[in-house]
CSV table of C-alpha atoms and ligand atoms in Angstrom, one decimal:
chain,number,residue,atom,x,y,z
A,1,UNK,CA,0.0,0.0,0.0
A,2,UNK,CA,2.8,2.4,1.0
A,3,UNK,CA,4.7,1.7,-2.1
A,4,UNK,CA,1.7,2.2,-4.2
A,5,UNK,CA,1.3,5.7,-3.0
A,6,UNK,CA,5.0,6.4,-3.3
A,7,UNK,CA,5.5,5.5,-7.0
A,8,UNK,CA,3.4,8.0,-8.7
A,9,UNK,CA,4.9,10.8,-6.4
A,10,UNK,CA,8.4,9.7,-7.6
A,11,UNK,CA,7.1,9.8,-11.3
A,12,UNK,CA,5.9,13.4,-10.8
A,13,UNK,CA,9.3,14.5,-9.3
A,14,UNK,CA,11.3,13.0,-12.1
A,15,UNK,CA,9.1,14.6,-14.7
A,16,UNK,CA,9.0,18.0,-13.2
A,17,UNK,CA,12.9,18.1,-13.1
A,18,UNK,CA,13.0,17.6,-16.9
A,19,UNK,CA,10.0,19.9,-17.4
A,20,UNK,CA,11.8,22.7,-15.5
A,21,UNK,CA,14.7,22.7,-18.1
A,22,UNK,CA,12.7,22.9,-21.3
A,23,UNK,CA,9.0,22.8,-21.7
A,24,UNK,CA,7.5,20.8,-24.6
A,25,UNK,CA,6.8,23.9,-26.5
A,26,UNK,CA,10.3,25.2,-26.0
A,27,UNK,CA,11.7,21.9,-27.4
A,28,UNK,CA,9.4,22.2,-30.4
A,29,UNK,CA,10.7,25.7,-31.0
A,30,UNK,CA,14.4,24.7,-30.5
A,31,UNK,CA,13.8,21.7,-32.9
A,32,UNK,CA,12.7,24.1,-35.5
A,33,UNK,CA,15.8,26.4,-35.0
A,34,UNK,CA,18.7,23.9,-34.5
A,35,UNK,CA,17.9,20.8,-36.6
A,36,UNK,CA,19.8,20.9,-39.7
A,37,UNK,CA,17.9,20.6,-43.0
A,38,UNK,CA,19.1,18.1,-45.7
A,39,UNK,CA,21.8,19.9,-47.6
A,40,UNK,CA,21.2,21.1,-51.1
A,41,UNK,CA,22.9,18.5,-53.4
A,42,UNK,CA,23.6,18.3,-57.1
A,43,UNK,CA,21.2,16.0,-59.1
A,44,UNK,CA,24.2,13.9,-59.9
A,45,UNK,CA,25.6,14.1,-56.3
A,46,UNK,CA,26.4,10.5,-56.0
A,47,UNK,CA,28.6,10.2,-59.1
A,48,UNK,CA,30.2,13.6,-58.5
A,49,UNK,CA,31.0,12.7,-55.0
A,50,UNK,CA,32.5,9.4,-56.0
A,51,UNK,CA,34.9,11.3,-58.4
A,52,UNK,CA,35.4,13.9,-55.7
A,53,UNK,CA,36.4,11.5,-53.1
A,54,UNK,CA,39.3,10.0,-55.4
A,55,UNK,CA,40.5,13.5,-56.2
A,56,UNK,CA,40.4,14.5,-52.5
A,57,UNK,CA,42.7,11.6,-51.5
A,58,UNK,CA,45.0,11.8,-54.5
A,59,UNK,CA,48.6,12.8,-53.5
A,60,UNK,CA,49.6,12.8,-57.2
A,61,UNK,CA,47.7,16.0,-57.5
A,62,UNK,CA,50.5,18.1,-55.9
A,63,UNK,CA,53.9,19.4,-57.4
A,64,UNK,CA,56.0,16.6,-55.6
A,65,UNK,CA,53.2,14.0,-55.3
A,66,UNK,CA,53.4,14.4,-51.5
A,67,UNK,CA,50.1,16.1,-50.7
A,68,UNK,CA,46.4,15.6,-51.1
A,69,UNK,CA,43.4,17.5,-49.6
A,70,UNK,CA,43.3,14.7,-47.1
A,71,UNK,CA,46.9,15.5,-46.0
A,72,UNK,CA,45.5,18.3,-44.0
A,73,UNK,CA,41.7,17.5,-43.8
A,74,UNK,CA,42.3,14.1,-42.2
A,75,UNK,CA,39.1,12.2,-41.7
A,76,UNK,CA,40.2,10.7,-38.3
A,77,UNK,CA,41.1,14.1,-36.9
A,78,UNK,CA,37.6,15.6,-37.6
A,79,UNK,CA,38.6,16.3,-41.2
A,80,UNK,CA,41.3,18.7,-39.8
A,81,UNK,CA,45.0,18.0,-38.9
A,82,UNK,CA,45.4,18.4,-35.1
A,83,UNK,CA,48.1,21.0,-35.7
A,84,UNK,CA,47.8,24.7,-34.4
A,85,UNK,CA,48.8,25.9,-37.8
A,86,UNK,CA,48.9,23.9,-41.0
A,87,UNK,CA,52.0,22.7,-42.8
A,88,UNK,CA,52.3,22.8,-46.7
A,89,UNK,CA,54.9,21.4,-49.0
A,90,UNK,CA,58.1,20.3,-47.3
A,91,UNK,CA,56.6,21.2,-44.0
A,92,UNK,CA,56.4,24.8,-45.0
A,93,UNK,CA,54.5,26.6,-42.0
A,94,UNK,CA,51.2,28.2,-43.1
A,95,UNK,CA,49.8,31.0,-41.1
A,96,UNK,CA,46.4,29.6,-40.1
A,97,UNK,CA,44.9,26.4,-38.7
A,98,UNK,CA,43.4,24.0,-41.0
A,99,UNK,CA,39.5,24.4,-40.8
A,100,UNK,CA,37.4,21.3,-40.7
A,101,UNK,CA,35.3,20.6,-43.7
A,102,UNK,CA,32.5,19.1,-41.5
A,103,UNK,CA,29.2,20.7,-42.5
A,104,UNK,CA,30.7,23.1,-45.0
A,105,UNK,CA,27.7,22.0,-47.2
A,106,UNK,CA,25.9,24.6,-45.1
A,107,UNK,CA,28.5,27.4,-45.3
A,108,UNK,CA,27.7,30.7,-47.1
A,109,UNK,CA,31.3,31.7,-47.0
A,110,UNK,CA,34.4,29.6,-46.7
A,111,UNK,CA,38.0,30.0,-45.4
A,112,UNK,CA,38.8,31.7,-42.2
A,113,UNK,CA,38.8,35.0,-44.0
A,114,UNK,CA,35.9,34.2,-46.2
A,115,UNK,CA,37.7,34.6,-49.5
A,116,UNK,CA,35.6,32.0,-51.2
A,117,UNK,CA,31.7,32.2,-51.6
A,118,UNK,CA,31.3,28.5,-52.5
A,119,UNK,CA,32.8,25.1,-52.0
A,120,UNK,CA,33.4,25.1,-55.9
A,121,UNK,CA,35.4,28.2,-55.7
A,122,UNK,CA,37.3,27.1,-52.6
A,123,UNK,CA,38.2,23.6,-53.8
A,124,UNK,CA,40.8,24.7,-56.2
A,125,UNK,CA,42.6,27.3,-54.1
A,126,UNK,CA,45.0,24.8,-52.3
A,127,UNK,CA,46.0,23.3,-55.5
A,128,UNK,CA,47.2,26.6,-56.9
A,129,UNK,CA,48.9,27.8,-53.6
A,130,UNK,CA,52.7,27.5,-54.0
A,131,UNK,CA,53.0,26.5,-50.4
A,132,UNK,CA,50.2,24.0,-50.3
A,133,UNK,CA,50.0,21.9,-53.5
A,134,UNK,CA,52.1,23.9,-55.9
A,135,UNK,CA,50.2,23.4,-59.2
A,136,UNK,CA,48.6,25.6,-61.8
A,137,UNK,CA,45.4,24.9,-63.7
A,138,UNK,CA,47.3,23.4,-66.7
A,139,UNK,CA,49.4,21.1,-64.4
A,140,UNK,CA,46.4,20.0,-62.4
A,141,UNK,CA,44.3,19.1,-65.4
A,142,UNK,CA,47.2,17.2,-66.9
A,143,UNK,CA,47.8,15.2,-63.8
A,144,UNK,CA,44.4,14.1,-63.6
A,145,UNK,CA,44.3,13.2,-67.3
A,146,UNK,CA,47.4,11.2,-66.9
A,147,UNK,CA,45.7,8.7,-64.6
A,148,UNK,CA,43.5,6.3,-66.6
A,149,UNK,CA,41.3,5.5,-63.6
A,150,UNK,CA,39.6,8.9,-63.7
A,151,UNK,CA,38.3,8.5,-67.4
A,152,UNK,CA,35.3,6.5,-66.4
A,153,UNK,CA,34.6,8.5,-63.2
A,154,UNK,CA,34.4,11.7,-65.2
A,155,UNK,CA,32.2,10.1,-67.8
A,156,UNK,CA,29.8,8.8,-65.1
A,157,UNK,CA,29.8,12.3,-63.4
A,158,UNK,CA,29.4,14.5,-66.4
A,159,UNK,CA,28.3,12.3,-69.3
A,160,UNK,CA,31.7,12.4,-71.0
A,161,UNK,CA,35.2,11.9,-69.9
A,162,UNK,CA,36.6,15.5,-70.7
A,163,UNK,CA,38.6,16.8,-67.9
A,164,UNK,CA,38.8,20.5,-66.9
A,165,UNK,CA,39.3,22.5,-63.7
A,166,UNK,CA,35.6,23.4,-63.3
A,167,UNK,CA,34.6,19.7,-63.3
A,168,UNK,CA,37.3,18.8,-60.8
A,169,UNK,CA,36.2,21.7,-58.5
A,170,UNK,CA,32.5,20.7,-58.7
A,171,UNK,CA,33.3,17.0,-58.0
A,172,UNK,CA,35.4,18.0,-55.0
A,173,UNK,CA,32.7,20.4,-53.7
A,174,UNK,CA,30.1,17.6,-54.1
A,175,UNK,CA,32.2,15.2,-52.1
A,176,UNK,CA,32.8,17.8,-49.4
A,177,UNK,CA,29.0,18.2,-49.1
A,178,UNK,CA,28.7,14.6,-48.1
A,179,UNK,CA,30.9,15.2,-45.1
A,180,UNK,CA,28.2,16.2,-42.7
A,181,UNK,CA,27.3,15.7,-39.0
A,182,UNK,CA,23.6,16.1,-38.3
A,183,UNK,CA,22.9,13.1,-35.9
A,184,UNK,CA,25.0,14.2,-32.8
A,185,UNK,CA,23.5,13.3,-29.4
A,186,UNK,CA,22.2,16.9,-29.2
A,187,UNK,CA,20.3,16.3,-32.6
A,188,UNK,CA,18.9,13.0,-31.2
A,189,UNK,CA,17.6,14.9,-28.3
A,190,UNK,CA,16.1,17.6,-30.5
A,191,UNK,CA,14.3,14.8,-32.4
A,192,UNK,CA,12.7,13.5,-29.2
A,193,UNK,CA,15.1,11.0,-27.7
A,194,UNK,CA,15.0,12.3,-24.1
A,195,UNK,CA,17.8,10.0,-22.9
A,196,UNK,CA,20.3,11.5,-25.6
A,197,UNK,CA,21.3,14.3,-23.2
A,198,UNK,CA,21.6,14.3,-19.5
A,199,UNK,CA,20.7,17.0,-17.2
A,200,UNK,CA,24.2,18.5,-16.8
A,201,UNK,CA,24.4,18.7,-20.8
A,202,UNK,CA,20.9,20.3,-21.0
A,203,UNK,CA,21.9,22.9,-18.4
A,204,UNK,CA,25.1,23.4,-20.5
A,205,UNK,CA,22.8,24.1,-23.6
A,206,UNK,CA,20.8,26.6,-21.6
A,207,UNK,CA,23.9,28.4,-20.8
A,208,UNK,CA,25.1,28.2,-24.4
A,209,UNK,CA,21.9,30.0,-25.6
A,210,UNK,CA,21.2,32.2,-22.7
A,211,UNK,CA,22.3,35.8,-23.8
A,212,UNK,CA,22.7,36.8,-20.2
A,213,UNK,CA,25.1,33.8,-19.5
A,214,UNK,CA,27.6,32.2,-21.9
A,215,UNK,CA,25.8,33.7,-24.9
A,216,UNK,CA,27.7,31.5,-27.4
A,217,UNK,CA,24.6,31.2,-29.7
A,218,UNK,CA,25.0,35.0,-30.5
A,219,UNK,CA,27.6,33.9,-33.1
A,220,UNK,CA,27.3,30.1,-33.0
A,221,UNK,CA,23.9,30.5,-34.4
A,222,UNK,CA,21.4,27.8,-35.2
A,223,UNK,CA,21.1,25.5,-37.0
A,224,UNK,CA,24.7,25.1,-38.0
A,225,UNK,CA,26.3,26.7,-34.8
A,226,UNK,CA,27.7,29.5,-37.0
A,227,UNK,CA,26.4,32.9,-38.1
A,228,UNK,CA,28.7,32.6,-41.2
A,229,UNK,CA,30.0,35.8,-39.9
A,230,UNK,CA,33.4,37.5,-39.0
A,231,UNK,CA,34.4,38.5,-35.6
A,232,UNK,CA,37.6,39.8,-33.9
A,233,UNK,CA,37.6,37.7,-30.7
A,234,UNK,CA,40.6,39.5,-29.2
A,235,UNK,CA,43.2,36.8,-29.4
A,236,UNK,CA,46.2,38.2,-27.7
A,237,UNK,CA,48.9,36.4,-29.7
A,238,UNK,CA,48.4,38.5,-32.8
A,239,UNK,CA,52.1,38.5,-33.3
A,240,UNK,CA,51.1,36.9,-36.6
A,241,UNK,CA,49.6,40.2,-37.6
A,242,UNK,CA,47.0,38.5,-39.5
A,243,UNK,CA,44.5,41.1,-40.9
A,244,UNK,CA,41.9,38.3,-41.5
A,245,UNK,CA,38.7,39.4,-43.0
A,246,UNK,CA,40.0,43.0,-43.2
A,247,UNK,CA,41.8,42.2,-46.5
A,248,UNK,CA,38.6,41.8,-48.2
A,249,UNK,CA,36.3,44.2,-46.3
A,250,UNK,CA,38.7,47.0,-45.3
A,251,UNK,CA,36.6,48.6,-42.4
A,252,UNK,CA,38.0,48.6,-38.9
A,253,UNK,CA,35.4,46.2,-37.7
A,254,UNK,CA,37.0,43.5,-39.7
A,255,UNK,CA,40.5,43.9,-38.6
A,256,UNK,CA,41.8,40.5,-37.5
A,257,UNK,CA,38.3,39.2,-37.8
A,258,UNK,CA,37.8,35.6,-38.7
A,259,UNK,CA,34.9,33.2,-39.6
A,260,UNK,CA,32.8,31.7,-36.9
A,261,UNK,CA,33.5,27.9,-37.0
A,262,UNK,CA,30.6,25.5,-36.7
A,263,UNK,CA,30.6,23.2,-33.6
A,264,UNK,CA,29.2,19.8,-34.4
A,265,UNK,CA,32.1,17.3,-33.8
A,266,UNK,CA,34.2,20.1,-32.6
A,267,UNK,CA,35.3,17.6,-30.0
A,268,UNK,CA,37.5,16.0,-32.8
A,269,UNK,CA,39.0,19.2,-34.2
A,270,UNK,CA,41.4,20.5,-31.5
A,271,UNK,CA,43.3,22.7,-31.5
A,272,UNK,CA,40.9,25.7,-31.9
A,273,UNK,CA,40.7,29.2,-33.3
A,274,UNK,CA,42.3,30.4,-36.5
A,275,UNK,CA,45.7,30.4,-35.0
A,276,UNK,CA,45.2,27.1,-33.1
A,277,UNK,CA,46.1,28.9,-29.9
A,278,UNK,CA,43.4,27.0,-27.7
A,279,UNK,CA,44.5,23.3,-27.2
A,280,UNK,CA,41.1,22.3,-25.7
A,281,UNK,CA,37.4,23.5,-25.6
A,282,UNK,CA,38.0,24.5,-21.9
A,283,UNK,CA,40.7,26.9,-23.1
A,284,UNK,CA,38.2,28.3,-25.7
A,285,UNK,CA,35.6,28.8,-23.0
A,286,UNK,CA,38.3,30.4,-20.7
A,287,UNK,CA,39.4,32.7,-23.5
A,288,UNK,CA,35.9,34.3,-23.8
A,289,UNK,CA,35.8,34.7,-20.0
A,290,UNK,CA,39.2,36.5,-20.0
A,291,UNK,CA,38.9,38.9,-23.1
A,292,UNK,CA,36.9,42.1,-23.0
A,293,UNK,CA,36.0,45.1,-25.0
A,294,UNK,CA,39.4,46.6,-24.2
A,295,UNK,CA,41.0,44.6,-26.9
A,296,UNK,CA,41.6,46.5,-30.2
A,297,UNK,CA,38.8,46.1,-32.8
A,298,UNK,CA,37.1,43.5,-30.5
A,299,UNK,CA,33.7,42.3,-31.9
A,300,UNK,CA,30.8,44.2,-30.3
A,301,UNK,CA,29.0,40.9,-30.6
A,302,UNK,CA,30.9,39.3,-27.8
A,303,UNK,CA,29.3,40.0,-24.4
A,304,UNK,CA,31.1,39.6,-21.1
A,305,UNK,CA,30.9,36.1,-20.0
A,306,UNK,CA,31.1,35.2,-16.4
A,307,UNK,CA,30.7,31.5,-15.5
A,308,UNK,CA,31.8,29.8,-12.4
A,309,UNK,CA,33.5,26.4,-12.3
A,310,UNK,CA,30.2,24.4,-12.4
A,311,UNK,CA,28.8,26.3,-15.2
A,312,UNK,CA,31.9,26.0,-17.3
A,313,UNK,CA,31.7,22.2,-16.7
A,314,UNK,CA,28.1,22.1,-17.8
A,315,UNK,CA,28.9,24.1,-20.9
A,316,UNK,CA,31.8,21.8,-21.8
A,317,UNK,CA,29.4,18.8,-21.2
A,318,UNK,CA,27.0,20.2,-23.8
A,319,UNK,CA,29.8,20.9,-26.2
A,320,UNK,CA,30.9,17.3,-25.8
A,321,UNK,CA,27.4,16.2,-26.6
A,322,UNK,CA,27.8,17.6,-30.1
A,323,UNK,CA,29.3,14.3,-30.9
B,1,UNK,CA,9.1,93.1,-49.5
B,2,UNK,CA,12.2,91.8,-47.5
B,3,UNK,CA,9.7,89.7,-45.5
B,4,UNK,CA,8.0,88.4,-48.5
B,5,UNK,CA,11.3,87.1,-50.0
B,6,UNK,CA,12.3,85.6,-46.8
B,7,UNK,CA,8.9,83.9,-46.5
B,8,UNK,CA,9.1,82.5,-50.1
B,9,UNK,CA,12.7,81.2,-49.4
B,10,UNK,CA,11.6,79.5,-46.2
B,11,UNK,CA,8.8,77.8,-48.1
B,12,UNK,CA,11.0,76.7,-50.9
B,13,UNK,CA,13.6,75.2,-48.3
B,14,UNK,CA,10.7,73.4,-46.6
B,15,UNK,CA,9.4,72.0,-49.8
B,16,UNK,CA,12.7,70.5,-50.8
B,17,UNK,CA,13.1,68.9,-47.4
B,18,UNK,CA,9.7,67.4,-47.7
B,19,UNK,CA,10.4,66.1,-51.1
B,20,UNK,CA,13.5,64.1,-50.1
B,21,UNK,CA,12.0,60.9,-48.9
B,22,UNK,CA,13.3,58.7,-46.1
B,23,UNK,CA,12.9,54.9,-46.9
B,24,UNK,CA,13.2,52.2,-44.3
B,25,UNK,CA,15.0,48.9,-44.9
B,26,UNK,CA,15.5,46.7,-41.8
B,27,UNK,CA,18.0,44.0,-41.0
B,28,UNK,CA,16.2,40.9,-40.0
B,29,UNK,CA,17.0,37.1,-40.0
B,30,UNK,CA,20.5,38.0,-41.3
B,31,UNK,CA,19.1,39.7,-44.5
B,32,UNK,CA,18.0,43.2,-45.6
B,33,UNK,CA,14.3,43.2,-45.7
B,34,UNK,CA,14.6,44.1,-49.3
B,35,UNK,CA,17.1,42.9,-51.9
B,36,UNK,CA,17.0,46.2,-54.0
B,37,UNK,CA,15.3,49.6,-53.9
B,38,UNK,CA,15.2,52.5,-56.4
B,39,UNK,CA,15.3,56.0,-54.8
B,40,UNK,CA,15.6,59.6,-55.8
B,41,UNK,CA,18.8,61.7,-55.5
B,42,UNK,CA,18.7,63.2,-52.0
B,43,UNK,CA,16.6,60.5,-50.4
B,44,UNK,CA,17.9,58.7,-47.4
B,45,UNK,CA,17.5,55.1,-46.2
B,46,UNK,CA,17.1,54.3,-42.5
B,47,UNK,CA,18.5,50.9,-41.4
B,48,UNK,CA,17.0,49.5,-38.2
B,49,UNK,CA,18.5,46.4,-36.8
B,50,UNK,CA,15.6,44.0,-36.0
B,51,UNK,CA,17.8,40.9,-35.1
B,52,UNK,CA,19.0,40.2,-31.6
B,53,UNK,CA,22.6,40.5,-32.4
B,54,UNK,CA,24.9,43.1,-34.2
B,55,UNK,CA,24.8,44.0,-37.7
B,56,UNK,CA,26.9,46.6,-39.7
B,57,UNK,CA,25.9,48.7,-42.6
B,58,UNK,CA,28.6,49.9,-45.1
B,59,UNK,CA,29.3,50.5,-48.8
B,60,UNK,CA,32.5,50.8,-50.9
B,61,UNK,CA,30.5,51.8,-54.0
B,62,UNK,CA,32.1,54.5,-56.1
B,63,UNK,CA,29.1,57.0,-55.9
B,64,UNK,CA,28.7,56.5,-52.2
B,65,UNK,CA,31.0,54.9,-49.7
B,66,UNK,CA,30.1,55.0,-45.9
B,67,UNK,CA,30.4,52.9,-42.7
B,68,UNK,CA,27.6,53.2,-40.1
B,69,UNK,CA,29.6,50.9,-37.8
B,70,UNK,CA,27.8,48.0,-36.1
B,71,UNK,CA,24.8,48.4,-33.8
B,72,UNK,CA,22.5,46.2,-31.8
B,73,UNK,CA,18.8,45.4,-31.9
B,74,UNK,CA,16.4,48.4,-31.8
B,75,UNK,CA,19.0,51.0,-33.0
B,76,UNK,CA,18.8,52.5,-36.5
B,77,UNK,CA,21.1,54.7,-38.5
B,78,UNK,CA,20.4,56.4,-41.8
B,79,UNK,CA,22.2,57.4,-44.8
B,80,UNK,CA,21.6,60.1,-47.4
B,81,UNK,CA,22.3,59.2,-51.1
B,82,UNK,CA,23.2,62.4,-52.7
B,83,UNK,CA,24.7,61.2,-56.1
B,84,UNK,CA,23.1,59.2,-58.8
B,85,UNK,CA,24.4,55.7,-59.4
B,86,UNK,CA,24.2,52.2,-58.1
B,87,UNK,CA,25.2,51.5,-54.5
B,88,UNK,CA,25.7,48.1,-53.0
B,89,UNK,CA,25.2,48.2,-49.3
B,90,UNK,CA,26.4,45.3,-47.2
B,91,UNK,CA,26.8,44.1,-43.7
B,92,UNK,CA,30.6,43.5,-43.0
B,93,UNK,CA,29.9,40.9,-40.3
B,94,UNK,CA,27.6,38.8,-42.6
B,95,UNK,CA,28.8,39.4,-46.2
B,96,UNK,CA,25.9,37.6,-47.7
B,97,UNK,CA,23.6,40.4,-46.5
B,98,UNK,CA,23.4,42.7,-49.6
B,99,UNK,CA,21.1,45.4,-50.8
B,100,UNK,CA,21.3,47.1,-54.1
B,101,UNK,CA,20.3,50.8,-54.0
B,102,UNK,CA,19.6,52.5,-57.4
B,103,UNK,CA,19.8,56.4,-57.0
B,104,UNK,CA,18.0,58.2,-59.8
C,1,CU,CU1,24.9,41.4,-40.3
């Protein structure tokens, strides 16, 4: 008899704990905001992507046959390279970190400084950079043409086996559109799997979107955790003197401003920031707690963050659920 | 007589200031509320930010270059277009936000 009274009480307690975090209506609204739509793909996506994959992993497509796209965009390392700044041919130091290609299918601008408007435009840039792959258009096309295996793949993708740089870039772009992350634990929670996130992670998400608390979502916007925008986040080690977006938009707000990276699977893409100066996600969070408007050309979008130790742990727990 | 001329001059200046229109184009959901607009020389456009985050308004066009800086929700700034021509207005933070202004 006693147990019989007790159980419904317990059920009410558990339910109200979950209810207190997000109401059903709030979850419905969050789902609308944060779930990624299916990416827009080319009608011949499958064939293009198959060709693009081979091109992406082909080290022959560099001046000394040492380097492919995948030399820096390594699948096992979140399609980045684990280095603070990238290395080019013969270990030549490049000035920025390798950005991950995960969910670039949704990007409106590409590269840390946004110098490419589309994956198609971006895809050829590393081939033609003398420090990265060291080719020119003629060499790239000749190298692809010299490999018999490509002939059939081009024919499947384009209807005939002619090879040119526009076809190469569209195949590479289409392959990159297949590198998506849209079913993280957070996404599964949005879709209705209540067990996908625990309370600590949900509290972390609350902090993430709360404009009075961590306010991460001000820039790491739904649904792709990025506003496709450019911000100077006040990194102190700007000994690199990197003008960032300012090179393309010469107004002071853009001095040393860089693109907001997406966050799904960010757990795999350490180190962080355009200069790779944060080794862990905790260091990222602590950076935003330390910096302030006093920094030169500091983005006005970044509000002061003041989280205690427990709150930081919750926020990190949420970031780790984007996996 | 003197009074009469002054009155006419005052009326004239009033009428020109009335003729110059102010158009309103918001910044909402990371886009300008219009993609293009045709205005008259001397008109101005007011840009209210309706998003809960910062936007910027600038142009590097030949006939009109300006930078309104960045501002938060609820704030608006305006620009007068005093030369004929085509002006591309953008947000520096979100470069895909574009507005084409045709000044006649
Ligand atoms: Cu904007």
